[in-house]
PDB file of C-alpha atoms in Angstrom:
ATOM      1  CA  ASP J 217     -24.050 -16.568   6.265  1.00 64.00           C
ATOM      2  CA  ALA J 218     -24.149 -16.103   2.810  1.00 83.00           C
ATOM      3  CA  GLY J 219     -20.978 -16.269   0.227  1.00 93.00           C
ATOM      4  CA  VAL J 220     -20.667 -14.129  -3.450  1.00 96.00           C
ATOM      5  CA  THR J 221     -22.877 -13.573  -5.342  1.00 97.00           C
ATOM      6  CA  GLN J 222     -23.016 -12.336  -8.838  1.00 98.00           C
ATOM      7  CA  SER J 223     -26.797 -12.140 -11.411  1.00 97.00           C
ATOM      8  CA  PRO J 224     -26.868 -13.098 -13.768  1.00 97.00           C
ATOM      9  CA  THR J 225     -25.264 -17.067 -14.241  1.00 96.00           C
ATOM     10  CA  HIS J 226     -25.150 -17.575 -17.724  1.00 96.00           C
ATOM     11  CA  LEU J 227     -25.521 -14.236 -21.020  1.00 96.00           C
ATOM     12  CA  ILE J 228     -25.360 -14.500 -24.418  1.00 98.00           C
ATOM     13  CA  LYS J 229     -24.210 -11.240 -26.214  1.00 98.00           C
ATOM     14  CA  THR J 230     -24.194 -11.027 -29.811  1.00 98.00           C
ATOM     15  CA  ARG J 231     -20.061  -8.589 -31.447  1.00 98.00           C
ATOM     16  CA  GLY J 232     -20.691  -4.805 -30.675  1.00 98.00           C
ATOM     17  CA  GLN J 233     -23.171  -5.230 -27.810  1.00 98.00           C
ATOM     18  CA  GLN J 234     -22.736  -3.940 -23.573  1.00 98.00           C
ATOM     19  CA  VAL J 235     -22.888  -5.743 -21.222  1.00 98.00           C
ATOM     20  CA  THR J 236     -22.983  -5.500 -16.763  1.00 98.00           C
ATOM     21  CA  LEU J 237     -22.431  -7.720 -14.810  1.00 98.00           C
ATOM     22  CA  ARG J 238     -22.896  -8.187 -10.651  1.00 98.00           C
ATOM     23  CA  CYS J 239     -22.010  -8.910  -7.767  1.00 98.00           C
ATOM     24  CA  SER J 240     -22.165  -8.629  -4.468  1.00 97.00           C
ATOM     25  CA  PRO J 241     -19.632  -9.648  -1.755  1.00 96.00           C
ATOM     26  CA  ILE J 242     -19.690 -11.480   1.620  1.00 94.00           C
ATOM     27  CA  SER J 243     -20.942  -9.377   4.090  1.00 93.00           C
ATOM     28  CA  GLY J 244     -18.628  -7.083   6.029  1.00 89.00           C
ATOM     29  CA  HIS J 245     -16.390  -7.364   2.688  1.00 91.00           C
ATOM     30  CA  LYS J 246     -15.168  -4.003   1.730  1.00 91.00           C
ATOM     31  CA  SER J 247     -13.009  -5.092  -1.733  1.00 91.00           C
ATOM     32  CA  VAL J 248     -14.137  -6.588  -4.893  1.00 94.00           C
ATOM     33  CA  SER J 249     -11.400  -8.047  -7.341  1.00 94.00           C
ATOM     34  CA  TRP J 250     -12.913  -8.946 -10.854  1.00 97.00           C
ATOM     35  CA  TYR J 251     -11.746 -11.242 -12.671  1.00 97.00           C
ATOM     36  CA  GLN J 252     -11.797 -13.068 -16.759  1.00 98.00           C
ATOM     37  CA  GLN J 253     -10.651 -16.892 -16.646  1.00 97.00           C
ATOM     38  CA  VAL J 254     -10.953 -18.024 -20.646  1.00 96.00           C
ATOM     39  CA  LEU J 255     -11.737 -21.478 -20.557  1.00 91.00           C
ATOM     40  CA  GLY J 256      -8.373 -23.627 -19.489  1.00 90.00           C
ATOM     41  CA  GLN J 257      -6.631 -20.791 -18.284  1.00 93.00           C
ATOM     42  CA  GLY J 258      -6.574 -18.957 -14.538  1.00 95.00           C
ATOM     43  CA  PRO J 259      -8.085 -16.097 -13.647  1.00 96.00           C
ATOM     44  CA  GLN J 260      -6.430 -12.309 -15.301  1.00 96.00           C
ATOM     45  CA  PHE J 261      -7.114 -10.386 -12.824  1.00 94.00           C
ATOM     46  CA  ILE J 262      -8.534  -6.842 -13.783  1.00 96.00           C
ATOM     47  CA  PHE J 263      -9.929  -4.291 -11.242  1.00 93.00           C
ATOM     48  CA  GLN J 264      -9.520  -4.046  -7.716  1.00 93.00           C
ATOM     49  CA  TYR J 265     -12.567  -1.463  -5.923  1.00 93.00           C
ATOM     50  CA  TYR J 266     -11.982  -1.320  -1.986  1.00 90.00           C
ATOM     51  CA  GLU J 267     -14.208   1.511   0.063  1.00 88.00           C
ATOM     52  CA  LYS J 268     -15.420   2.966  -3.808  1.00 90.00           C
ATOM     53  CA  GLU J 269     -12.430   3.328  -5.239  1.00 92.00           C
ATOM     54  CA  GLU J 270     -10.508   1.397  -7.588  1.00 93.00           C
ATOM     55  CA  ARG J 271      -7.360   0.194  -5.837  1.00 89.00           C
ATOM     56  CA  GLY J 272      -5.702  -2.032  -9.229  1.00 89.00           C
ATOM     57  CA  ARG J 273      -6.406  -2.293 -12.670  1.00 93.00           C
ATOM     58  CA  GLY J 274      -5.414  -5.115 -15.003  1.00 93.00           C
ATOM     59  CA  ASN J 275      -4.398  -5.142 -18.181  1.00 93.00           C
ATOM     60  CA  PHE J 276      -7.580  -4.781 -19.986  1.00 97.00           C
ATOM     61  CA  PRO J 277      -8.749  -2.202 -22.724  1.00 97.00           C
ATOM     62  CA  ASP J 278     -10.982   0.861 -21.600  1.00 96.00           C
ATOM     63  CA  ARG J 279     -14.013  -0.876 -23.157  1.00 98.00           C
ATOM     64  CA  PHE J 280     -13.686  -3.042 -19.250  1.00 98.00           C
ATOM     65  CA  SER J 281     -15.528  -0.674 -16.871  1.00 97.00           C
ATOM     66  CA  ALA J 282     -16.073  -1.304 -13.126  1.00 97.00           C
ATOM     67  CA  ARG J 283     -18.052   0.475 -10.332  1.00 96.00           C
ATOM     68  CA  GLN J 284     -18.523  -0.531  -6.713  1.00 97.00           C
ATOM     69  CA  PHE J 285     -21.609   1.473  -4.611  1.00 96.00           C
ATOM     70  CA  PRO J 286     -21.860   2.352  -0.792  1.00 95.00           C
ATOM     71  CA  ASN J 287     -23.386  -1.052   0.456  1.00 94.00           C
ATOM     72  CA  TYR J 288     -19.964  -2.656  -1.462  1.00 95.00           C
ATOM     73  CA  SER J 289     -21.556  -4.136  -4.168  1.00 97.00           C
ATOM     74  CA  SER J 290     -20.239  -4.075  -7.636  1.00 97.00           C
ATOM     75  CA  GLU J 291     -20.954  -3.713 -11.249  1.00 98.00           C
ATOM     76  CA  LEU J 292     -18.583  -4.702 -14.171  1.00 98.00           C
ATOM     77  CA  ASN J 293     -19.110  -3.535 -17.469  1.00 98.00           C
ATOM     78  CA  VAL J 294     -17.981  -4.383 -20.685  1.00 98.00           C
ATOM     79  CA  ASN J 295     -18.790  -2.523 -24.732  1.00 98.00           C
ATOM     80  CA  ALA J 296     -18.561  -3.221 -27.383  1.00 98.00           C
ATOM     81  CA  LEU J 297     -17.868  -6.952 -27.092  1.00 98.00           C
ATOM     82  CA  LEU J 298     -15.589  -8.889 -29.211  1.00 98.00           C
ATOM     83  CA  LEU J 299     -15.575 -12.985 -30.081  1.00 97.00           C
ATOM     84  CA  GLY J 300     -12.514 -13.006 -27.753  1.00 96.00           C
ATOM     85  CA  ASP J 301     -15.034 -11.271 -24.820  1.00 98.00           C
ATOM     86  CA  SER J 302     -16.246 -14.482 -23.991  1.00 98.00           C
ATOM     87  CA  ALA J 303     -14.959 -16.277 -20.679  1.00 97.00           C
ATOM     88  CA  LEU J 304     -16.580 -16.895 -17.612  1.00 97.00           C
ATOM     89  CA  TYR J 305     -16.538 -13.521 -15.260  1.00 98.00           C
ATOM     90  CA  LEU J 306     -15.519 -14.173 -10.883  1.00 98.00           C
ATOM     91  CA  CYS J 307     -16.159 -12.100  -8.335  1.00 97.00           C
ATOM     92  CA  ALA J 308     -14.469 -12.180  -5.645  1.00 95.00           C
ATOM     93  CA  SER J 309     -14.346  -9.928  -2.113  1.00 93.00           C
ATOM     94  CA  SER J 310     -12.295 -10.009   0.380  1.00 89.00           C
ATOM     95  CA  PRO J 311     -12.190  -8.290   3.649  1.00 83.00           C
ATOM     96  CA  TRP J 312      -9.068  -6.199   2.954  1.00 74.00           C
ATOM     97  CA  THR J 313      -7.050  -4.627   0.256  1.00 61.00           C
ATOM     98  CA  SER J 314      -3.884  -6.505   0.565  1.00 58.00           C
ATOM     99  CA  GLY J 315      -1.144  -8.363   2.318  1.00 49.00           C
ATOM    100  CA  ALA J 316      -2.880 -12.297   3.950  1.00 47.00           C
ATOM    101  CA  GLU J 317      -5.986 -11.809   2.074  1.00 65.00           C
ATOM    102  CA  THR J 318      -7.901 -14.769   1.048  1.00 83.00           C
ATOM    103  CA  GLN J 319     -10.024 -14.009  -2.207  1.00 88.00           C
ATOM    104  CA  TYR J 320     -14.073 -14.767  -2.191  1.00 92.00           C
ATOM    105  CA  PHE J 321     -14.513 -16.517  -5.393  1.00 95.00           C
ATOM    106  CA  GLY J 322     -18.804 -15.893  -6.044  1.00 96.00           C
ATOM    107  CA  PRO J 323     -20.222 -18.898  -9.085  1.00 95.00           C
ATOM    108  CA  GLY J 324     -19.041 -16.389 -12.004  1.00 97.00           C
ATOM    109  CA  THR J 325     -21.167 -14.801 -14.746  1.00 98.00           C
ATOM    110  CA  ARG J 326     -20.510 -17.320 -17.623  1.00 97.00           C
ATOM    111  CA  LEU J 327     -20.833 -14.852 -20.726  1.00 98.00           C
ATOM    112  CA  LEU J 328     -20.744 -16.227 -24.271  1.00 98.00           C
ATOM    113  CA  VAL J 329     -20.345 -13.333 -27.080  1.00 98.00           C
ATOM    114  CA  LEU J 330     -21.570 -14.375 -30.961  1.00 97.00           C
TER     115      LEU J 330
ATOM    116  CA  GLY K 178       7.128  -9.821 -17.588  1.00 68.00           C
ATOM    117  CA  GLN K 179       5.810 -11.909 -15.348  1.00 81.00           C
ATOM    118  CA  SER K 180       4.544 -14.988 -15.190  1.00 90.00           C
ATOM    119  CA  LEU K 181       4.005 -18.111 -13.002  1.00 94.00           C
ATOM    120  CA  GLU K 182       4.622 -21.739 -14.262  1.00 96.00           C
ATOM    121  CA  GLN K 183       2.600 -24.906 -13.126  1.00 97.00           C
ATOM    122  CA  PRO K 184       2.483 -28.029 -14.425  1.00 97.00           C
ATOM    123  CA  SER K 185      -0.614 -28.627 -16.508  1.00 96.00           C
ATOM    124  CA  GLU K 186      -1.859 -32.376 -15.834  1.00 97.00           C
ATOM    125  CA  VAL K 187      -1.091 -34.432 -12.804  1.00 97.00           C
ATOM    126  CA  THR K 188      -2.072 -37.806 -12.558  1.00 97.00           C
ATOM    127  CA  ALA K 189      -2.135 -40.529  -9.852  1.00 97.00           C
ATOM    128  CA  VAL K 190      -4.504 -42.412  -7.787  1.00 97.00           C
ATOM    129  CA  GLU K 191      -6.648 -42.252  -4.451  1.00 97.00           C
ATOM    130  CA  GLY K 192      -4.290 -43.003  -1.242  1.00 97.00           C
ATOM    131  CA  ALA K 193      -1.517 -41.624  -2.889  1.00 97.00           C
ATOM    132  CA  ILE K 194       0.137 -37.974  -2.332  1.00 97.00           C
ATOM    133  CA  VAL K 195       1.004 -35.917  -4.894  1.00 98.00           C
ATOM    134  CA  GLN K 196       3.672 -32.682  -5.542  1.00 98.00           C
ATOM    135  CA  ILE K 197       1.767 -29.364  -7.492  1.00 98.00           C
ATOM    136  CA  ASN K 198       5.142 -27.210  -8.596  1.00 98.00           C
ATOM    137  CA  CYS K 199       5.441 -23.013  -9.001  1.00 97.00           C
ATOM    138  CA  THR K 200       8.575 -20.980 -10.148  1.00 97.00           C
ATOM    139  CA  TYR K 201       7.414 -17.717 -10.674  1.00 95.00           C
ATOM    140  CA  GLN K 202       9.652 -14.906 -11.853  1.00 93.00           C
ATOM    141  CA  THR K 203       6.806 -11.057 -10.972  1.00 87.00           C
ATOM    142  CA  SER K 204       8.483  -7.526 -10.052  1.00 84.00           C
ATOM    143  CA  GLY K 205       6.588  -7.657  -6.568  1.00 84.00           C
ATOM    144  CA  PHE K 206       5.813 -10.209  -4.179  1.00 87.00           C
ATOM    145  CA  TYR K 207       4.442 -10.093  -0.756  1.00 86.00           C
ATOM    146  CA  GLY K 208       2.743 -13.853  -1.238  1.00 90.00           C
ATOM    147  CA  LEU K 209       1.631 -17.339  -2.408  1.00 94.00           C
ATOM    148  CA  SER K 210      -1.370 -18.812  -2.973  1.00 94.00           C
ATOM    149  CA  TRP K 211      -3.224 -22.028  -3.733  1.00 96.00           C
ATOM    150  CA  TYR K 212      -6.859 -22.084  -4.774  1.00 96.00           C
ATOM    151  CA  GLN K 213      -8.907 -25.160  -6.470  1.00 97.00           C
ATOM    152  CA  GLN K 214     -11.033 -24.828  -8.986  1.00 97.00           C
ATOM    153  CA  HIS K 215     -13.564 -28.008  -9.741  1.00 96.00           C
ATOM    154  CA  ASP K 216     -15.244 -28.386 -13.115  1.00 94.00           C
ATOM    155  CA  GLY K 217     -17.740 -25.988 -13.770  1.00 90.00           C
ATOM    156  CA  GLY K 218     -17.257 -24.120  -9.881  1.00 93.00           C
ATOM    157  CA  ALA K 219     -15.396 -21.092  -8.558  1.00 94.00           C
ATOM    158  CA  PRO K 220     -11.667 -21.206  -6.967  1.00 95.00           C
ATOM    159  CA  THR K 221     -11.662 -21.601  -3.596  1.00 95.00           C
ATOM    160  CA  PHE K 222      -8.639 -20.792  -1.311  1.00 93.00           C
ATOM    161  CA  LEU K 223      -6.310 -23.387  -0.035  1.00 94.00           C
ATOM    162  CA  SER K 224      -3.206 -21.889   1.489  1.00 92.00           C
ATOM    163  CA  TYR K 225      -1.021 -18.554   1.862  1.00 91.00           C
ATOM    164  CA  ASN K 226       2.505 -18.596   2.212  1.00 93.00           C
ATOM    165  CA  ALA K 227       4.228 -15.267   2.737  1.00 90.00           C
ATOM    166  CA  LEU K 228       7.498 -16.514   4.598  1.00 93.00           C
ATOM    167  CA  ASP K 229       9.588 -19.593   4.012  1.00 96.00           C
ATOM    168  CA  GLY K 230       7.938 -23.125   4.937  1.00 96.00           C
ATOM    169  CA  LEU K 231       6.018 -25.376   5.088  1.00 96.00           C
ATOM    170  CA  GLU K 232       2.616 -24.339   5.993  1.00 93.00           C
ATOM    171  CA  GLU K 233      -0.398 -28.115   7.343  1.00 93.00           C
ATOM    172  CA  THR K 234      -4.092 -27.317   6.642  1.00 88.00           C
ATOM    173  CA  GLY K 235      -5.069 -31.044   7.022  1.00 92.00           C
ATOM    174  CA  ARG K 236      -4.157 -33.115   4.647  1.00 96.00           C
ATOM    175  CA  PHE K 237      -2.891 -30.019   2.508  1.00 96.00           C
ATOM    176  CA  SER K 238       0.453 -27.980   2.822  1.00 97.00           C
ATOM    177  CA  SER K 239       2.040 -25.644   1.286  1.00 97.00           C
ATOM    178  CA  PHE K 240       5.242 -25.284   1.032  1.00 97.00           C
ATOM    179  CA  LEU K 241       7.937 -21.879   0.188  1.00 97.00           C
ATOM    180  CA  SER K 242      10.895 -20.227  -0.443  1.00 97.00           C
ATOM    181  CA  ARG K 243      11.744 -17.243  -1.802  1.00 95.00           C
ATOM    182  CA  SER K 244      14.879 -17.578  -2.810  1.00 94.00           C
ATOM    183  CA  ASP K 245      14.381 -19.685  -5.631  1.00 95.00           C
ATOM    184  CA  SER K 246      10.695 -18.491  -6.507  1.00 95.00           C
ATOM    185  CA  TYR K 247       9.696 -21.703  -5.749  1.00 96.00           C
ATOM    186  CA  GLY K 248       6.383 -23.041  -4.459  1.00 97.00           C
ATOM    187  CA  TYR K 249       4.489 -26.485  -3.881  1.00 98.00           C
ATOM    188  CA  LEU K 250       0.877 -28.515  -2.751  1.00 98.00           C
ATOM    189  CA  LEU K 251       1.069 -31.110  -1.457  1.00 98.00           C
ATOM    190  CA  LEU K 252      -1.963 -33.757  -1.233  1.00 97.00           C
ATOM    191  CA  GLN K 253      -1.955 -36.071   0.966  1.00 97.00           C
ATOM    192  CA  GLU K 254      -3.991 -38.938   0.935  1.00 97.00           C
ATOM    193  CA  LEU K 255      -5.456 -38.378  -2.013  1.00 98.00           C
ATOM    194  CA  GLN K 256      -9.137 -39.375  -2.423  1.00 97.00           C
ATOM    195  CA  MET K 257     -11.194 -38.564  -5.345  1.00 97.00           C
ATOM    196  CA  LYS K 258     -13.150 -35.113  -4.618  1.00 97.00           C
ATOM    197  CA  ASP K 259      -9.484 -33.782  -4.948  1.00 98.00           C
ATOM    198  CA  SER K 260      -9.521 -34.402  -9.154  1.00 98.00           C
ATOM    199  CA  ALA K 261      -9.713 -30.298  -9.751  1.00 98.00           C
ATOM    200  CA  SER K 262      -7.576 -27.902 -10.993  1.00 98.00           C
ATOM    201  CA  TYR K 263      -5.136 -26.517  -8.748  1.00 98.00           C
ATOM    202  CA  PHE K 264      -4.517 -22.441  -9.738  1.00 97.00           C
ATOM    203  CA  CYS K 265      -0.729 -21.150  -7.644  1.00 96.00           C
ATOM    204  CA  ALA K 266      -1.544 -16.627  -7.133  1.00 95.00           C
ATOM    205  CA  VAL K 267       1.172 -14.827  -6.342  1.00 93.00           C
ATOM    206  CA  ARG K 268       0.171 -11.189  -4.728  1.00 84.00           C
ATOM    207  CA  ASP K 269       1.903  -8.005  -5.493  1.00 79.00           C
ATOM    208  CA  ASP K 270       0.138  -5.283  -6.194  1.00 76.00           C
ATOM    209  CA  LYS K 271      -2.457  -7.730  -7.709  1.00 83.00           C
ATOM    210  CA  LEU K 272      -3.177 -11.263  -7.931  1.00 87.00           C
ATOM    211  CA  ILE K 273      -1.436 -13.341 -10.529  1.00 91.00           C
ATOM    212  CA  PHE K 274      -2.604 -16.712 -11.428  1.00 94.00           C
ATOM    213  CA  GLY K 275      -0.895 -19.375 -12.894  1.00 94.00           C
ATOM    214  CA  ALA K 276      -2.706 -21.210 -15.790  1.00 96.00           C
ATOM    215  CA  GLY K 277      -2.777 -24.421 -13.579  1.00 97.00           C
ATOM    216  CA  THR K 278      -2.994 -27.506 -12.749  1.00 98.00           C
ATOM    217  CA  ARG K 279      -5.782 -30.427 -13.609  1.00 98.00           C
ATOM    218  CA  LEU K 280      -5.161 -32.913 -11.360  1.00 98.00           C
ATOM    219  CA  ALA K 281      -7.254 -36.206 -11.751  1.00 98.00           C
ATOM    220  CA  VAL K 282      -7.127 -38.640  -9.661  1.00 97.00           C
ATOM    221  CA  HIS K 283      -8.042 -42.392  -9.872  1.00 96.00           C
ATOM    222  CA  PRO K 284      -8.926 -45.271  -8.481  1.00 94.00           C
TER     223      PRO K 284
END
């Protein structure tokens, strides 16, 4: 079975631009979460979506937004990019929204903002 | 505030045993997870403890003491391929990760 897939793998943008990152969860998984991982740090929670509804939001500015589609894939949008947005953006899927869940991570999108 | 503390680096030799500790302070708690991440790779799930005690999965074991807000990951019979970063993570209403422990295994 295919794991979590993300696109693109790498992206270079300039300050002020907008970016859209895409994620396809493991088949049958209805929950998708987004994380930002800065070099040398642990992943930081941005959003969780379950059954197309936002179920959680981390401490990120409103420039960050996301949505989940009927097929459970998801997009993360970041507007007005700042240099500090340079990071690895990870998508993770799981079968359910809470409890003893295992998060299955995709390979990530490495974003560089110049 | 919410915080997870774990050592930044640990070094060990092949065949040895290493323990990576994690203490946490969070507003809610459903359980403690451990993830492994190789350089350039994605985090992969290792273990989860919701209740006090030891969980064993092959060469890896994880322990939790809820009263002490403390857990650890125990790696036995270390192999070179175990060189990676290890993250503890607490689930309250979201998954909160520690900063990670970089494990270097030497011959």
